[in-house]
CSV table of C-alpha atoms in Angstrom, one decimal:
chain,number,residue,atom,x,y,z
A,292,MET,CA,14.0,79.7,9.8
A,293,THR,CA,13.0,78.5,13.3
A,294,GLU,CA,9.9,76.7,11.8
A,295,LEU,CA,12.1,75.1,9.2
A,296,ILE,CA,14.6,73.8,11.8
A,297,ALA,CA,11.8,72.5,13.9
A,298,VAL,CA,10.3,70.6,10.9
A,299,ILE,CA,13.6,69.1,10.0
A,300,THR,CA,14.5,68.1,13.6
A,301,ILE,CA,11.1,66.5,14.4
A,302,THR,CA,11.0,64.8,11.0
A,303,MET,CA,14.4,63.2,11.5
A,304,LEU,CA,13.6,62.0,15.0
A,305,ALA,CA,10.3,60.5,13.8
A,306,VAL,CA,11.8,58.8,10.7
A,307,VAL,CA,14.6,56.9,12.6
A,308,SER,CA,12.2,55.7,15.4
A,309,PRO,CA,11.4,52.0,15.0
A,310,GLY,CA,8.0,50.9,13.9
A,311,PRO,CA,6.1,48.9,11.2
A,312,ASP,CA,7.9,50.8,8.4
A,313,PHE,CA,11.3,49.8,9.7
A,314,ALA,CA,10.2,46.2,10.2
A,315,MET,CA,8.8,45.9,6.7
A,316,VAL,CA,11.8,47.5,4.9
A,317,THR,CA,14.2,45.4,7.0
A,318,ARG,CA,12.4,42.2,6.3
A,319,ASN,CA,12.0,42.7,2.6
A,320,SER,CA,15.6,43.8,2.2
A,321,LEU,CA,16.9,40.8,4.1
A,322,MET,CA,14.6,38.1,3.0
A,323,LEU,CA,13.9,39.2,-0.6
A,324,SER,CA,16.4,41.6,-2.2
A,325,ARG,CA,17.8,45.1,-2.1
A,326,ARG,CA,15.5,46.2,-4.9
A,327,ALA,CA,12.4,45.0,-2.9
A,328,GLY,CA,13.7,46.9,0.1
A,329,VAL,CA,14.3,50.2,-1.8
A,330,LEU,CA,10.9,49.9,-3.5
A,331,THR,CA,9.3,49.3,-0.1
A,332,ALA,CA,11.0,52.5,1.1
A,333,LEU,CA,9.7,54.4,-2.0
A,334,GLY,CA,6.2,53.1,-1.2
A,335,ILE,CA,6.6,54.4,2.4
A,336,GLY,CA,7.4,57.9,1.0
A,337,LEU,CA,4.3,57.8,-1.2
A,338,GLY,CA,2.3,56.8,1.9
A,339,VAL,CA,3.7,59.9,3.7
A,340,LEU,CA,2.5,62.1,0.8
A,341,ILE,CA,-1.1,60.7,1.3
A,342,HIS,CA,-1.0,61.9,5.0
A,343,VAL,CA,0.4,65.3,3.9
A,344,GLY,CA,-2.2,65.6,1.2
A,345,TYR,CA,-5.2,65.2,3.4
A,346,THR,CA,-3.6,67.3,6.1
A,347,LEU,CA,-3.2,70.2,3.7
A,348,VAL,CA,-6.8,70.0,2.4
A,349,GLY,CA,-8.2,70.1,5.9
A,350,VAL,CA,-9.4,66.5,6.3
A,351,ALA,CA,-6.9,66.2,9.2
A,352,LEU,CA,-9.1,68.6,11.2
A,353,LEU,CA,-12.1,66.2,10.8
A,354,ILE,CA,-9.9,63.2,11.8
A,355,GLN,CA,-8.7,65.1,14.8
A,356,GLN,CA,-12.2,66.0,16.0
A,357,SER,CA,-14.0,62.7,15.1
A,358,ILE,CA,-13.1,59.9,17.4
A,359,TRP,CA,-15.0,57.2,15.4
A,360,LEU,CA,-13.2,58.2,12.2
A,361,PHE,CA,-9.8,58.2,13.7
A,362,ASN,CA,-10.5,54.8,15.4
A,363,ALA,CA,-11.8,53.4,12.1
A,364,ILE,CA,-8.4,54.4,10.5
A,365,LYS,CA,-6.6,52.8,13.4
A,366,LEU,CA,-8.5,49.6,13.1
A,367,ALA,CA,-7.9,49.4,9.4
A,368,GLY,CA,-4.2,49.9,10.0
A,369,ALA,CA,-4.2,47.4,12.8
A,370,ALA,CA,-5.9,44.8,10.6
A,371,TYR,CA,-3.4,45.3,7.9
A,372,LEU,CA,-0.4,44.9,10.3
A,373,VAL,CA,-1.9,41.7,11.8
A,374,TYR,CA,-2.5,40.3,8.2
A,375,LEU,CA,1.1,41.0,7.3
A,376,GLY,CA,2.3,39.5,10.6
A,377,ILE,CA,0.3,36.3,10.2
A,378,THR,CA,1.5,35.9,6.6
A,379,MET,CA,5.1,36.0,7.9
A,380,LEU,CA,4.3,33.7,10.8
A,381,ARG,CA,2.8,31.1,8.5
A,382,ALA,CA,5.7,31.3,6.0
A,383,ARG,CA,7.3,27.9,5.5
A,384,PRO,CA,11.0,27.5,5.6
A,385,ALA,CA,12.6,27.5,2.2
A,386,GLY,CA,15.4,25.2,1.2
A,387,PRO,CA,18.0,26.1,-1.4
A,388,ALA,CA,15.6,25.2,-4.2
A,389,GLY,CA,12.9,27.4,-2.8
A,390,ASP,CA,15.0,30.5,-2.4
A,391,GLY,CA,14.2,31.8,-5.9
A,392,ALA,CA,10.5,31.5,-5.3
A,393,ARG,CA,10.8,33.1,-2.0
A,394,ALA,CA,12.5,36.1,-3.5
A,395,ALA,CA,9.9,36.5,-6.2
A,396,MET,CA,8.1,39.7,-5.2
A,397,SER,CA,7.1,42.0,-8.1
A,398,ASP,CA,8.1,45.7,-8.0
A,399,ALA,CA,4.5,46.7,-7.8
A,400,ALA,CA,4.0,44.4,-4.8
A,401,ALA,CA,7.0,45.8,-2.9
A,402,LEU,CA,5.8,49.4,-3.7
A,403,ARG,CA,2.3,48.6,-2.6
A,404,THR,CA,3.5,46.9,0.7
A,405,GLY,CA,5.4,50.1,1.7
A,406,LEU,CA,2.5,52.3,0.6
A,407,LEU,CA,-0.1,50.5,2.6
A,408,THR,CA,2.1,49.9,5.6
A,409,ASN,CA,2.6,53.7,6.0
A,410,ALA,CA,-0.7,55.0,4.7
A,411,LEU,CA,-2.6,52.8,7.2
A,412,ASN,CA,-0.2,53.6,10.1
A,413,PRO,CA,-2.1,55.9,12.5
A,414,LYS,CA,1.3,56.9,14.1
A,415,THR,CA,2.1,58.6,10.9
A,416,THR,CA,-1.3,60.3,10.9
A,417,VAL,CA,-0.7,61.7,14.4
A,418,PHE,CA,2.9,62.8,13.4
A,419,ILE,CA,1.9,64.6,10.3
A,420,VAL,CA,-1.3,66.2,11.7
A,421,SER,CA,0.5,67.3,14.9
A,422,LEU,CA,3.5,68.7,12.9
A,423,PHE,CA,1.4,70.8,10.6
A,424,MET,CA,-1.1,72.0,13.2
A,425,GLN,CA,1.3,72.7,16.0
A,426,VAL,CA,4.6,73.6,14.4
A,427,VAL,CA,3.7,75.0,11.0
A,428,ARG,CA,2.1,78.5,11.3
A,429,PRO,CA,-1.3,79.1,9.7
A,430,ASP,CA,0.1,82.0,7.7
A,431,THR,CA,3.0,79.9,6.2
A,432,PRO,CA,2.5,80.0,2.4
A,433,LEU,CA,1.0,76.9,0.9
A,434,ALA,CA,4.0,76.4,-1.4
A,435,VAL,CA,6.2,76.2,1.7
A,436,GLN,CA,3.9,73.8,3.4
A,437,ILE,CA,4.0,71.6,0.3
A,438,GLY,CA,7.8,71.8,0.4
A,439,TYR,CA,7.7,70.6,4.0
A,440,GLY,CA,5.6,67.7,2.9
A,441,ALA,CA,8.0,66.8,0.1
A,442,PHE,CA,10.9,67.0,2.5
A,443,ILE,CA,9.2,64.7,5.0
A,444,SER,CA,8.5,62.2,2.2
A,445,LEU,CA,12.0,62.3,0.8
A,446,ALA,CA,13.5,61.9,4.3
A,447,HIS,CA,11.5,58.7,4.8
A,448,VAL,CA,12.6,57.4,1.4
A,449,ALA,CA,16.3,58.3,2.0
A,450,TRP,CA,16.4,56.8,5.5
A,451,PHE,CA,14.7,53.5,4.6
A,452,SER,CA,16.7,53.2,1.4
A,453,VAL,CA,19.8,53.3,3.6
A,454,VAL,CA,18.2,50.7,5.8
A,455,ALA,CA,17.5,48.6,2.8
A,456,VAL,CA,21.0,48.8,1.5
A,457,CYS,CA,22.5,47.9,4.9
A,458,PHE,CA,20.4,44.9,5.5
A,459,SER,CA,20.8,43.6,1.9
A,460,SER,CA,24.6,43.9,1.9
A,461,GLY,CA,26.4,40.5,1.5
A,462,ALA,CA,28.1,40.6,4.9
A,463,VAL,CA,24.9,41.1,6.8
A,464,ARG,CA,22.6,39.1,4.6
A,465,ASP,CA,24.7,36.0,4.4
A,466,ARG,CA,24.9,35.7,8.2
A,467,LEU,CA,21.2,36.3,8.8
A,468,LEU,CA,19.7,34.3,6.0
A,469,ALA,CA,20.6,31.1,7.8
A,470,ALA,CA,18.0,32.1,10.4
A,471,ARG,CA,15.5,33.4,7.9
A,472,GLN,CA,12.6,31.4,9.3
A,473,GLY,CA,13.3,32.7,12.8
A,474,ILE,CA,13.6,36.3,11.4
A,475,ASP,CA,10.2,35.9,9.7
A,476,ARG,CA,8.8,34.8,13.0
A,477,VAL,CA,10.3,37.8,14.8
A,478,PHE,CA,9.1,40.4,12.3
A,479,GLY,CA,5.7,38.7,12.0
A,480,GLY,CA,5.3,38.7,15.8
A,481,LEU,CA,6.2,42.4,16.0
A,482,LEU,CA,3.7,43.3,13.3
A,483,VAL,CA,0.9,41.3,14.9
A,484,ALA,CA,1.8,42.9,18.3
A,485,CYS,CA,1.7,46.4,16.8
A,486,GLY,CA,-1.7,45.6,15.2
A,487,VAL,CA,-3.2,44.2,18.4
A,488,LEU,CA,-1.9,47.2,20.4
A,489,LEU,CA,-3.4,49.6,17.9
A,490,ALA,CA,-6.7,47.8,18.0
A,491,ALA,CA,-6.8,47.8,21.8
A,492,ALA,CA,-6.0,51.5,21.9
A,493,SER,CA,-8.9,52.1,19.5
A,494,GLY,CA,-11.3,50.1,21.7
A,495,SER,CA,-10.3,52.0,24.8
A,496,ARG,CA,-11.1,55.5,23.4
């Protein structure tokens, strides 16, 4: 029971902390649609399952002990964040006639964006690996550990779905869409900054 409480508490604190996942869900919900935001949240949950999967099969131990492999993952994640950020920074302002084209993101693209944003996020790697290696006991049954992983994934989906609904609601969206170009610049700058900081951290190890 103590282990379960620890997993739940740490997971909830990690989920609500701001980061690339939050920025991407917020941006897609506000600038595109509620559906795009929720699908991005679902993609994030799938990304979490990737981290849980390799942790349970023992690859996490290799990542933890291999500096070059961990740094390679960090650089890949940093490059993806910078790419997303630059794409937002280069986005052209859309007039009324361009709003429909701006909102045209396929379900697969929204899902993929959330998946890659989380799967290439080294902070999630550190969170999952640390949780399973320091909080979850080695003698905890595999079925229970899989249950923990499912809970962590569902917690991400639930939280970011709430974020998507909030930022796509009419009252919020109508006020903020007037400044949509500035919002793209802010989120794009944040993602680029996150990517640069991750790359710098990789180079300093």
